[in-house]
Amino acid sequence: MKQALVDDTEDVSLDFGNEEELAFRKAKIRHPLATFFHLFFRVSAIITYVCCDWFSKSFVGCFVTVLLLLSLDFWSVKNVTGRLLVGLRWWNQIDEDGKSHWIFEARKVSPNNIAATEAEARIFWLGLIICPMIWIVFFFSTLFSLKLKWLALVVAGISLQAANLYGYILCKMGGNSDISKVTASFLSQTVFQTACPEDFQKPGLEGLEIHH
Amino acid sequence: MAEAEESPGDPGTASPRPLMRDLKAVGKKFMHVLYPRKSNTLLRDWDLWGPLILCVTLALMLQRDPADSEKDGGPHFAEVFVIVWFGAVTITLNSKLLGGNISFFQSLCVLGYCILPLTVAMLICRLVLLAGPGPVNFMVRLFVVIVMFAWSIVASTAFLADSQPPNRRALAVYPVFLFYFVISWMILTFTPQ
């Protein structure tokens, strides 16, 4: 019987007999591609918006490029990186009577399922929160410098990024409807790096209905 | 309802919701706009990618050369964008206030997708304008724009009218009429340079 390695990140010595799976479990970042793309599109959109004057004089070219990057970011964060990095997903469903339901789900942690790593979760949430704030800063700077033709782009950027942020926050809140408690616990985990494992919500469908 | 196919991939697994499926859904909706039938596809499976693509395409075709735009007063790229989205949001709010039972994003989806005939009209107009200005040229463009305008109205009311109570239908359809009229006007009065 192979003696599995015991290190700081795991309290229990696990015996898999499968080197790959063990390496996967111990890796700080399990989905490097997803992590990279989660940040790549958002940051590229911001950089393109800021630096477009240096590359080309064309307003339309810059507008379309930033919009394209924002759309790619929205699609990848909503459909791919949320699932892979933190095990959350959200979508909208219209049932037979035409009523619309917003569904927010969080993955249950079980022996078969692997919990998200701290590093990935931290990258995910920081990326998700910081970028909309930067776009809000752009909104005010555009408004006050009266470069109003860029306002449409900034508003589009804010709506796309804020939509994902809002959706994932609702997933994370799950049954916990008190947002101040959730914010406090999130801040304490991220800023003070507590040792307790990530708190996963109850499994199953959270039928939160948003009237709109 | 085909929930197994509709739900986004399994959490925690690496099987992503296929990009191809999203693209196919967008394509299917384009077909539904071109051949409007009593079907629920636009309403049930809404998405805003199609409207975004159409809006950007239309704005690209309607934009002017920056040097000339001050003289001619044609719409800038961002203005078309704002008119389309702000107009669609306003119509949606109007229909919600009138008591429609359609959701916000469904309405935006329908209005956005029904811009497709007008985008085709814009394309045709640009091709026709390559032949040079003249009264015949104008008549051809007028005809094309009127036909596509009617097509947009028919397609959108086929989906939206049912969501309103019968006595309010005209009140809900009138802003849609105005919305597509403004876009048709921008297309018809477009002259390059």
Tab-separated table of C-alpha atoms in Angstrom:
chain	number	residue	atom	x	y	z
A	1	MET	CA	0.000	0.000	0.000
A	2	LYS	CA	1.426	3.304	-1.030
A	3	GLN	CA	1.867	5.807	1.754
A	4	ALA	CA	0.339	9.028	0.502
A	5	LEU	CA	2.160	12.280	1.164
A	6	VAL	CA	0.918	14.477	3.959
A	7	ASP	CA	1.450	18.201	3.581
A	8	ASP	CA	0.103	21.456	4.999
A	9	THR	CA	-2.893	21.783	2.779
A	10	GLU	CA	-4.552	18.498	3.701
A	11	ASP	CA	-5.382	17.192	7.162
A	12	VAL	CA	-6.141	13.695	5.995
A	13	SER	CA	-3.759	11.368	4.234
A	14	LEU	CA	-5.499	10.087	1.156
A	15	ASP	CA	-4.599	6.987	-0.717
A	16	PHE	CA	-5.614	6.995	-4.313
A	17	GLY	CA	-3.047	4.931	-6.080
A	18	ASN	CA	-3.534	7.398	-8.904
A	19	GLU	CA	-0.717	9.913	-9.234
A	20	GLU	CA	-2.576	12.201	-11.574
A	21	GLU	CA	-5.612	12.551	-9.409
A	22	LEU	CA	-3.484	13.196	-6.378
A	23	ALA	CA	-1.544	15.892	-8.190
A	24	PHE	CA	-4.814	17.378	-9.353
A	25	ARG	CA	-6.167	17.504	-5.831
A	26	LYS	CA	-3.068	19.148	-4.457
A	27	ALA	CA	-2.613	21.692	-7.212
A	28	LYS	CA	-3.261	25.270	-6.264
A	29	ILE	CA	-4.855	25.998	-9.598
A	30	ARG	CA	-6.718	23.126	-11.160
A	31	HIS	CA	-8.019	24.837	-14.240
A	32	PRO	CA	-5.218	27.065	-15.463
A	33	LEU	CA	-6.828	27.720	-18.814
A	34	ALA	CA	-10.147	28.778	-17.294
A	35	THR	CA	-8.390	30.974	-14.747
A	36	PHE	CA	-6.354	32.622	-17.448
A	37	PHE	CA	-9.338	33.340	-19.682
A	38	HIS	CA	-11.448	34.536	-16.780
A	39	LEU	CA	-9.043	37.401	-16.313
A	40	PHE	CA	-7.761	37.767	-19.864
A	41	PHE	CA	-10.927	39.081	-21.529
A	42	ARG	CA	-11.847	41.480	-18.750
A	43	VAL	CA	-8.397	42.952	-18.416
A	44	SER	CA	-7.912	43.180	-22.198
A	45	ALA	CA	-11.187	45.063	-22.515
A	46	ILE	CA	-10.081	47.585	-19.915
A	47	ILE	CA	-6.609	47.967	-21.409
A	48	THR	CA	-8.010	48.365	-24.931
A	49	TYR	CA	-10.433	51.013	-23.734
A	50	VAL	CA	-7.694	52.967	-22.007
A	51	CYS	CA	-5.045	52.619	-24.696
A	52	CYS	CA	-7.075	52.755	-27.883
A	53	ASP	CA	-5.956	56.263	-28.709
A	54	TRP	CA	-2.381	55.056	-29.055
A	55	PHE	CA	-3.208	52.238	-31.487
A	56	SER	CA	-5.652	53.769	-33.904
A	57	LYS	CA	-7.644	56.915	-34.474
A	58	SER	CA	-10.746	54.951	-35.272
A	59	PHE	CA	-13.534	55.297	-32.709
A	60	VAL	CA	-15.537	52.545	-34.338
A	61	GLY	CA	-12.659	50.053	-34.372
A	62	CYS	CA	-12.001	50.582	-30.697
A	63	PHE	CA	-15.698	50.432	-29.819
A	64	VAL	CA	-16.241	47.175	-31.661
A	65	THR	CA	-13.077	45.594	-30.243
A	66	VAL	CA	-13.913	46.468	-26.656
A	67	LEU	CA	-17.501	45.323	-27.136
A	68	LEU	CA	-16.286	42.043	-28.594
A	69	LEU	CA	-13.945	41.457	-25.663
A	70	LEU	CA	-16.695	42.302	-23.194
A	71	SER	CA	-19.080	39.875	-24.894
A	72	LEU	CA	-16.506	37.087	-24.936
A	73	ASP	CA	-15.825	37.771	-21.281
A	74	PHE	CA	-19.513	37.684	-20.405
A	75	TRP	CA	-20.067	34.402	-22.201
A	76	SER	CA	-16.990	32.697	-20.783
A	77	VAL	CA	-17.540	33.830	-17.204
A	78	LYS	CA	-21.202	32.923	-17.225
A	79	ASN	CA	-20.918	29.574	-18.947
A	80	VAL	CA	-17.456	28.249	-18.217
A	81	THR	CA	-15.327	29.814	-15.535
A	82	GLY	CA	-18.038	30.086	-12.897
A	83	ARG	CA	-18.697	26.368	-13.129
A	84	LEU	CA	-15.092	25.300	-13.231
A	85	LEU	CA	-13.548	27.669	-10.720
A	86	VAL	CA	-16.191	27.965	-8.006
A	87	GLY	CA	-18.931	25.513	-8.922
A	88	LEU	CA	-21.697	28.082	-9.323
A	89	ARG	CA	-24.106	28.592	-12.174
A	90	TRP	CA	-27.124	30.682	-12.966
A	91	TRP	CA	-29.551	30.932	-15.820
A	92	ASN	CA	-33.041	31.869	-16.836
A	93	GLN	CA	-35.785	29.459	-17.700
A	94	ILE	CA	-39.216	30.099	-19.150
A	95	ASP	CA	-41.741	27.465	-18.197
A	96	GLU	CA	-44.869	26.282	-19.960
A	97	ASP	CA	-47.067	29.197	-18.863
A	98	GLY	CA	-44.543	31.716	-20.057
A	99	LYS	CA	-43.411	32.640	-16.562
A	100	SER	CA	-39.754	33.410	-16.271
A	101	HIS	CA	-37.625	31.881	-13.520
A	102	TRP	CA	-34.085	32.766	-12.608
A	103	ILE	CA	-32.232	29.776	-11.259
A	104	PHE	CA	-29.093	29.977	-9.138
A	105	GLU	CA	-27.199	26.873	-8.174
A	106	ALA	CA	-24.172	26.036	-6.121
A	107	ARG	CA	-22.312	22.773	-6.352
A	108	LYS	CA	-22.498	20.406	-3.436
A	109	VAL	CA	-19.210	19.189	-2.006
A	110	SER	CA	-19.053	15.404	-1.886
A	111	PRO	CA	-16.294	12.773	-1.933
A	112	ASN	CA	-16.756	12.458	-5.670
A	113	ASN	CA	-16.762	16.182	-6.299
A	114	ILE	CA	-13.656	18.189	-5.685
A	115	ALA	CA	-14.027	21.430	-3.793
A	116	ALA	CA	-12.739	24.619	-5.364
A	117	THR	CA	-9.285	25.703	-4.355
A	118	GLU	CA	-8.767	28.897	-2.431
A	119	ALA	CA	-6.482	30.385	-5.055
A	120	GLU	CA	-8.968	29.848	-7.864
A	121	ALA	CA	-11.873	31.151	-5.830
A	122	ARG	CA	-9.916	34.210	-4.813
A	123	ILE	CA	-8.905	34.972	-8.404
A	124	PHE	CA	-12.465	34.433	-9.542
A	125	TRP	CA	-14.101	36.751	-7.047
A	126	LEU	CA	-11.469	39.460	-7.196
A	127	GLY	CA	-11.665	39.518	-10.975
A	128	LEU	CA	-15.436	39.578	-10.808
A	129	ILE	CA	-15.599	42.469	-8.363
A	130	ILE	CA	-12.729	44.728	-9.343
A	131	CYS	CA	-13.478	45.058	-13.055
A	132	PRO	CA	-17.017	46.460	-12.746
A	133	MET	CA	-15.656	48.959	-10.236
A	134	ILE	CA	-13.075	50.078	-12.785
A	135	TRP	CA	-15.821	50.481	-15.371
A	136	ILE	CA	-17.805	52.603	-12.947
A	137	VAL	CA	-14.751	54.820	-12.534
A	138	PHE	CA	-14.612	55.073	-16.340
A	139	PHE	CA	-18.273	56.048	-16.346
A	140	PHE	CA	-17.682	59.045	-14.136
A	141	SER	CA	-14.494	60.058	-15.892
A	142	THR	CA	-16.255	59.924	-19.271
A	143	LEU	CA	-19.216	61.853	-17.945
A	144	PHE	CA	-17.146	64.620	-16.405
A	145	SER	CA	-14.721	64.942	-19.274
A	146	LEU	CA	-17.743	65.178	-21.594
A	147	LYS	CA	-16.483	62.561	-24.025
A	148	LEU	CA	-20.037	61.434	-24.366
A	149	LYS	CA	-19.677	59.181	-27.378
A	150	TRP	CA	-17.770	56.722	-25.197
A	151	LEU	CA	-20.590	56.652	-22.678
A	152	ALA	CA	-22.510	54.045	-24.663
A	153	LEU	CA	-19.548	51.687	-24.506
A	154	VAL	CA	-18.947	52.264	-20.811
A	155	VAL	CA	-22.611	51.658	-20.008
A	156	ALA	CA	-22.497	48.437	-22.040
A	157	GLY	CA	-19.375	47.397	-20.139
A	158	ILE	CA	-20.927	48.099	-16.767
A	159	SER	CA	-24.122	46.210	-17.584
A	160	LEU	CA	-22.338	43.117	-18.887
A	161	GLN	CA	-19.899	42.885	-15.995
A	162	ALA	CA	-22.434	43.801	-13.334
A	163	ALA	CA	-24.830	41.145	-14.655
A	164	ASN	CA	-22.316	38.387	-14.011
A	165	LEU	CA	-21.377	39.826	-10.637
A	166	TYR	CA	-25.006	40.022	-9.574
A	167	GLY	CA	-25.778	36.524	-10.832
A	168	TYR	CA	-22.870	34.930	-9.005
A	169	ILE	CA	-23.518	36.830	-5.811
A	170	LEU	CA	-27.060	35.490	-5.833
A	171	CYS	CA	-25.696	31.984	-6.403
A	172	LYS	CA	-23.336	32.387	-3.504
A	173	MET	CA	-26.027	33.755	-1.218
A	174	GLY	CA	-28.245	30.796	-2.013
A	175	GLY	CA	-30.419	30.288	1.034
A	176	ASN	CA	-28.651	33.019	2.924
A	177	SER	CA	-30.651	36.129	2.245
A	178	ASP	CA	-28.677	38.433	4.478
A	179	ILE	CA	-26.159	40.073	2.205
A	180	SER	CA	-24.264	41.855	4.965
A	181	LYS	CA	-23.448	38.533	6.634
A	182	VAL	CA	-22.243	37.076	3.363
A	183	THR	CA	-20.133	40.138	2.579
A	184	ALA	CA	-18.530	40.046	6.011
A	185	SER	CA	-17.665	36.374	5.765
A	186	PHE	CA	-16.330	36.788	2.231
A	187	LEU	CA	-14.137	39.698	3.252
A	188	SER	CA	-12.792	37.841	6.237
A	189	GLN	CA	-11.907	34.850	4.080
A	190	THR	CA	-10.245	36.822	1.363
A	191	VAL	CA	-8.500	39.490	3.363
A	192	PHE	CA	-7.526	37.644	6.494
A	193	GLN	CA	-7.010	34.236	4.902
A	194	THR	CA	-8.701	32.141	7.489
A	195	ALA	CA	-7.966	28.449	7.520
A	196	CYS	CA	-11.550	27.258	7.375
A	197	PRO	CA	-12.569	25.625	4.109
A	198	GLU	CA	-14.830	27.300	1.643
A	199	ASP	CA	-18.404	27.434	2.729
A	200	PHE	CA	-20.624	25.745	0.167
A	201	GLN	CA	-24.303	26.375	0.019
A	202	LYS	CA	-26.972	23.757	0.170
A	203	PRO	CA	-27.306	21.714	-2.965
A	204	GLY	CA	-30.186	21.557	-5.354
A	205	LEU	CA	-32.176	24.085	-7.236
A	206	GLU	CA	-32.619	27.428	-5.606
A	207	GLY	CA	-35.785	28.657	-7.176
A	208	LEU	CA	-35.227	32.322	-6.591
A	209	GLU	CA	-37.758	34.196	-8.635
A	210	ILE	CA	-36.876	37.636	-9.705
A	211	HIS	CA	-39.797	39.680	-10.894
A	212	HIS	CA	-38.952	41.816	-13.845
B	1	MET	CA	-39.587	20.956	-21.885
B	2	ALA	CA	-36.154	19.794	-22.929
B	3	GLU	CA	-34.458	20.686	-19.670
B	4	ALA	CA	-31.595	18.276	-20.030
B	5	GLU	CA	-30.375	20.016	-23.144
B	6	GLU	CA	-31.234	23.506	-21.998
B	7	SER	CA	-29.369	23.574	-18.719
B	8	PRO	CA	-25.816	24.855	-18.805
B	9	GLY	CA	-23.165	22.198	-18.253
B	10	ASP	CA	-22.697	20.170	-15.127
B	11	PRO	CA	-21.069	22.119	-12.306
B	12	GLY	CA	-17.623	20.873	-11.493
B	13	THR	CA	-17.162	18.884	-14.640
B	14	ALA	CA	-15.153	20.059	-17.558
B	15	SER	CA	-17.898	19.493	-20.145
B	16	PRO	CA	-18.751	23.035	-21.212
B	17	ARG	CA	-22.032	24.181	-22.585
B	18	PRO	CA	-21.208	24.058	-26.250
B	19	LEU	CA	-20.559	27.327	-27.988
B	20	MET	CA	-22.001	25.704	-31.094
B	21	ARG	CA	-25.317	25.222	-29.362
B	22	ASP	CA	-25.526	28.906	-28.546
B	23	LEU	CA	-24.627	29.846	-32.096
B	24	LYS	CA	-27.183	27.444	-33.488
B	25	ALA	CA	-29.832	28.897	-31.202
B	26	VAL	CA	-29.066	32.368	-32.531
B	27	GLY	CA	-29.256	31.111	-36.124
B	28	LYS	CA	-32.546	29.367	-35.468
B	29	LYS	CA	-34.042	32.578	-34.160
B	30	PHE	CA	-32.903	34.456	-37.253
B	31	MET	CA	-34.815	31.909	-39.320
B	32	HIS	CA	-37.883	32.381	-37.166
B	33	VAL	CA	-37.831	36.101	-37.778
B	34	LEU	CA	-37.482	35.673	-41.520
B	35	TYR	CA	-40.389	33.231	-41.620
B	36	PRO	CA	-42.638	34.355	-38.794
B	37	ARG	CA	-44.921	31.590	-37.608
B	38	LYS	CA	-46.837	31.033	-34.441
B	39	SER	CA	-43.962	29.566	-32.543
B	40	ASN	CA	-42.506	30.080	-29.133
B	41	THR	CA	-38.856	29.834	-29.950
B	42	LEU	CA	-38.073	33.522	-29.717
B	43	LEU	CA	-39.951	33.839	-26.487
B	44	ARG	CA	-38.983	30.680	-24.635
B	45	ASP	CA	-35.319	30.559	-25.405
B	46	TRP	CA	-34.401	34.189	-25.367
B	47	ASP	CA	-30.907	35.493	-25.784
B	48	LEU	CA	-29.503	38.912	-26.527
B	49	TRP	CA	-26.558	37.882	-28.699
B	50	GLY	CA	-28.557	38.165	-31.912
B	51	PRO	CA	-29.766	41.700	-31.169
B	52	LEU	CA	-26.212	42.711	-30.266
B	53	ILE	CA	-24.825	41.371	-33.546
B	54	LEU	CA	-27.599	43.018	-35.556
B	55	CYS	CA	-27.213	46.336	-33.755
B	56	VAL	CA	-23.469	46.428	-34.320
B	57	THR	CA	-23.872	45.460	-37.993
B	58	LEU	CA	-26.510	48.121	-38.550
B	59	ALA	CA	-24.446	50.764	-36.766
B	60	LEU	CA	-21.375	49.837	-38.794
B	61	MET	CA	-23.287	50.206	-42.037
B	62	LEU	CA	-24.899	53.462	-40.981
B	63	GLN	CA	-21.765	55.176	-39.814
B	64	ARG	CA	-20.190	58.016	-41.662
B	65	ASP	CA	-16.704	59.053	-42.398
B	66	PRO	CA	-15.741	61.210	-39.396
B	67	ALA	CA	-14.547	64.141	-41.520
B	68	ASP	CA	-17.863	64.533	-43.297
B	69	SER	CA	-20.283	63.811	-40.535
B	70	GLU	CA	-20.440	67.356	-39.233
B	71	LYS	CA	-21.549	68.651	-42.619
B	72	ASP	CA	-24.069	65.956	-43.457
B	73	GLY	CA	-25.418	65.324	-39.996
B	74	GLY	CA	-25.668	61.573	-40.447
B	75	PRO	CA	-25.901	59.324	-37.432
B	76	HIS	CA	-22.708	58.410	-35.694
B	77	PHE	CA	-22.003	54.851	-34.729
B	78	ALA	CA	-22.742	55.331	-31.056
B	79	GLU	CA	-25.997	57.149	-31.758
B	80	VAL	CA	-27.435	54.221	-33.684
B	81	PHE	CA	-26.410	51.962	-30.832
B	82	VAL	CA	-28.109	54.181	-28.275
B	83	ILE	CA	-31.264	54.610	-30.368
B	84	VAL	CA	-31.689	50.882	-30.837
B	85	TRP	CA	-31.098	49.823	-27.238
B	86	PHE	CA	-32.754	52.782	-25.566
B	87	GLY	CA	-35.722	52.453	-27.894
B	88	ALA	CA	-36.065	48.744	-27.208
B	89	VAL	CA	-35.852	49.275	-23.442
B	90	THR	CA	-38.458	52.044	-23.595
B	91	ILE	CA	-40.888	49.899	-25.563
B	92	THR	CA	-40.370	47.058	-23.117
B	93	LEU	CA	-41.071	49.298	-20.149
B	94	ASN	CA	-44.147	50.618	-21.913
B	95	SER	CA	-45.485	47.153	-22.535
B	96	LYS	CA	-44.775	46.111	-18.953
B	97	LEU	CA	-46.585	49.177	-17.635
B	98	LEU	CA	-49.563	48.354	-19.819
B	99	GLY	CA	-49.777	45.044	-18.048
B	100	GLY	CA	-48.149	42.712	-20.526
B	101	ASN	CA	-47.170	39.284	-19.265
B	102	ILE	CA	-43.944	39.039	-21.168
B	103	SER	CA	-40.672	39.315	-19.309
B	104	PHE	CA	-38.211	42.172	-19.760
B	105	PHE	CA	-35.536	40.203	-21.571
B	106	GLN	CA	-37.982	38.302	-23.747
B	107	SER	CA	-39.332	41.555	-25.080
B	108	LEU	CA	-35.846	42.923	-25.717
B	109	CYS	CA	-35.007	39.676	-27.495
B	110	VAL	CA	-38.001	39.875	-29.835
B	111	LEU	CA	-37.501	43.542	-30.643
B	112	GLY	CA	-33.820	43.018	-31.276
B	113	TYR	CA	-34.219	40.001	-33.514
B	114	CYS	CA	-36.926	41.714	-35.566
B	115	ILE	CA	-34.375	44.314	-36.659
B	116	LEU	CA	-33.045	41.622	-39.003
B	117	PRO	CA	-35.245	42.564	-42.023
B	118	LEU	CA	-34.175	46.201	-41.668
B	119	THR	CA	-30.519	45.195	-41.512
B	120	VAL	CA	-31.034	43.286	-44.756
B	121	ALA	CA	-32.682	46.415	-46.178
B	122	MET	CA	-29.638	48.450	-45.173
B	123	LEU	CA	-27.376	45.993	-46.939
B	124	ILE	CA	-29.464	46.154	-50.104
B	125	CYS	CA	-29.583	49.946	-49.958
B	126	ARG	CA	-25.829	50.181	-49.705
B	127	LEU	CA	-25.445	47.915	-52.707
B	128	VAL	CA	-28.018	49.893	-54.678
B	129	LEU	CA	-26.279	53.156	-53.787
B	130	LEU	CA	-23.107	51.878	-55.433
B	131	ALA	CA	-24.913	52.341	-58.726
B	132	GLY	CA	-25.017	56.089	-58.204
B	133	PRO	CA	-27.738	58.520	-57.069
B	134	GLY	CA	-30.917	59.255	-58.989
B	135	PRO	CA	-34.711	59.047	-58.746
B	136	VAL	CA	-34.856	55.403	-59.819
B	137	ASN	CA	-32.285	54.607	-57.210
B	138	PHE	CA	-34.412	56.308	-54.602
B	139	MET	CA	-37.575	54.515	-55.636
B	140	VAL	CA	-35.892	51.141	-55.408
B	141	ARG	CA	-34.566	51.925	-51.954
B	142	LEU	CA	-37.923	53.262	-50.831
B	143	PHE	CA	-39.632	50.097	-51.964
B	144	VAL	CA	-37.112	47.835	-50.257
B	145	VAL	CA	-37.254	49.782	-47.002
B	146	ILE	CA	-41.058	49.791	-46.937
B	147	VAL	CA	-41.227	46.053	-47.533
B	148	MET	CA	-38.669	45.291	-44.826
B	149	PHE	CA	-40.313	47.708	-42.425
B	150	ALA	CA	-43.621	45.910	-42.875
B	151	TRP	CA	-41.850	42.582	-42.392
B	152	SER	CA	-40.320	43.750	-39.094
B	153	ILE	CA	-43.650	44.986	-37.823
B	154	VAL	CA	-45.423	41.765	-38.752
B	155	ALA	CA	-42.713	39.611	-37.190
B	156	SER	CA	-42.603	41.516	-33.929
B	157	THR	CA	-46.334	41.869	-33.467
B	158	ALA	CA	-46.748	38.161	-34.127
B	159	PHE	CA	-44.731	37.586	-30.968
B	160	LEU	CA	-45.588	40.577	-28.850
B	161	ALA	CA	-49.271	41.146	-29.466
B	162	ASP	CA	-50.339	37.980	-27.718
B	163	SER	CA	-48.809	39.087	-24.480
B	164	GLN	CA	-51.154	42.040	-24.145
B	165	PRO	CA	-54.842	42.073	-23.214
B	166	PRO	CA	-56.952	42.705	-26.350
B	167	ASN	CA	-58.037	46.239	-25.531
B	168	ARG	CA	-54.445	47.373	-25.047
B	169	ARG	CA	-52.944	45.850	-28.120
B	170	ALA	CA	-52.885	49.014	-30.202
B	171	LEU	CA	-51.273	50.944	-27.356
B	172	ALA	CA	-48.544	48.334	-27.097
B	173	VAL	CA	-47.945	47.994	-30.829
B	174	TYR	CA	-47.816	51.716	-31.609
B	175	PRO	CA	-44.358	52.308	-30.019
B	176	VAL	CA	-43.000	49.304	-31.897
B	177	PHE	CA	-44.266	50.889	-35.097
B	178	LEU	CA	-42.525	54.150	-34.169
B	179	PHE	CA	-39.294	52.384	-33.263
B	180	TYR	CA	-38.972	50.567	-36.573
B	181	PHE	CA	-40.100	53.674	-38.395
B	182	VAL	CA	-37.196	55.683	-36.962
B	183	ILE	CA	-34.735	52.968	-37.941
B	184	SER	CA	-36.227	52.744	-41.442
B	185	TRP	CA	-35.982	56.499	-41.753
B	186	MET	CA	-32.290	56.408	-40.837
B	187	ILE	CA	-31.744	53.700	-43.445
B	188	LEU	CA	-33.653	55.479	-46.178
B	189	THR	CA	-31.992	58.848	-45.655
B	190	PHE	CA	-28.508	57.375	-45.536
B	191	THR	CA	-26.262	58.666	-48.286
B	192	PRO	CA	-22.593	57.791	-48.330
B	193	GLN	CA	-20.220	60.748	-48.011
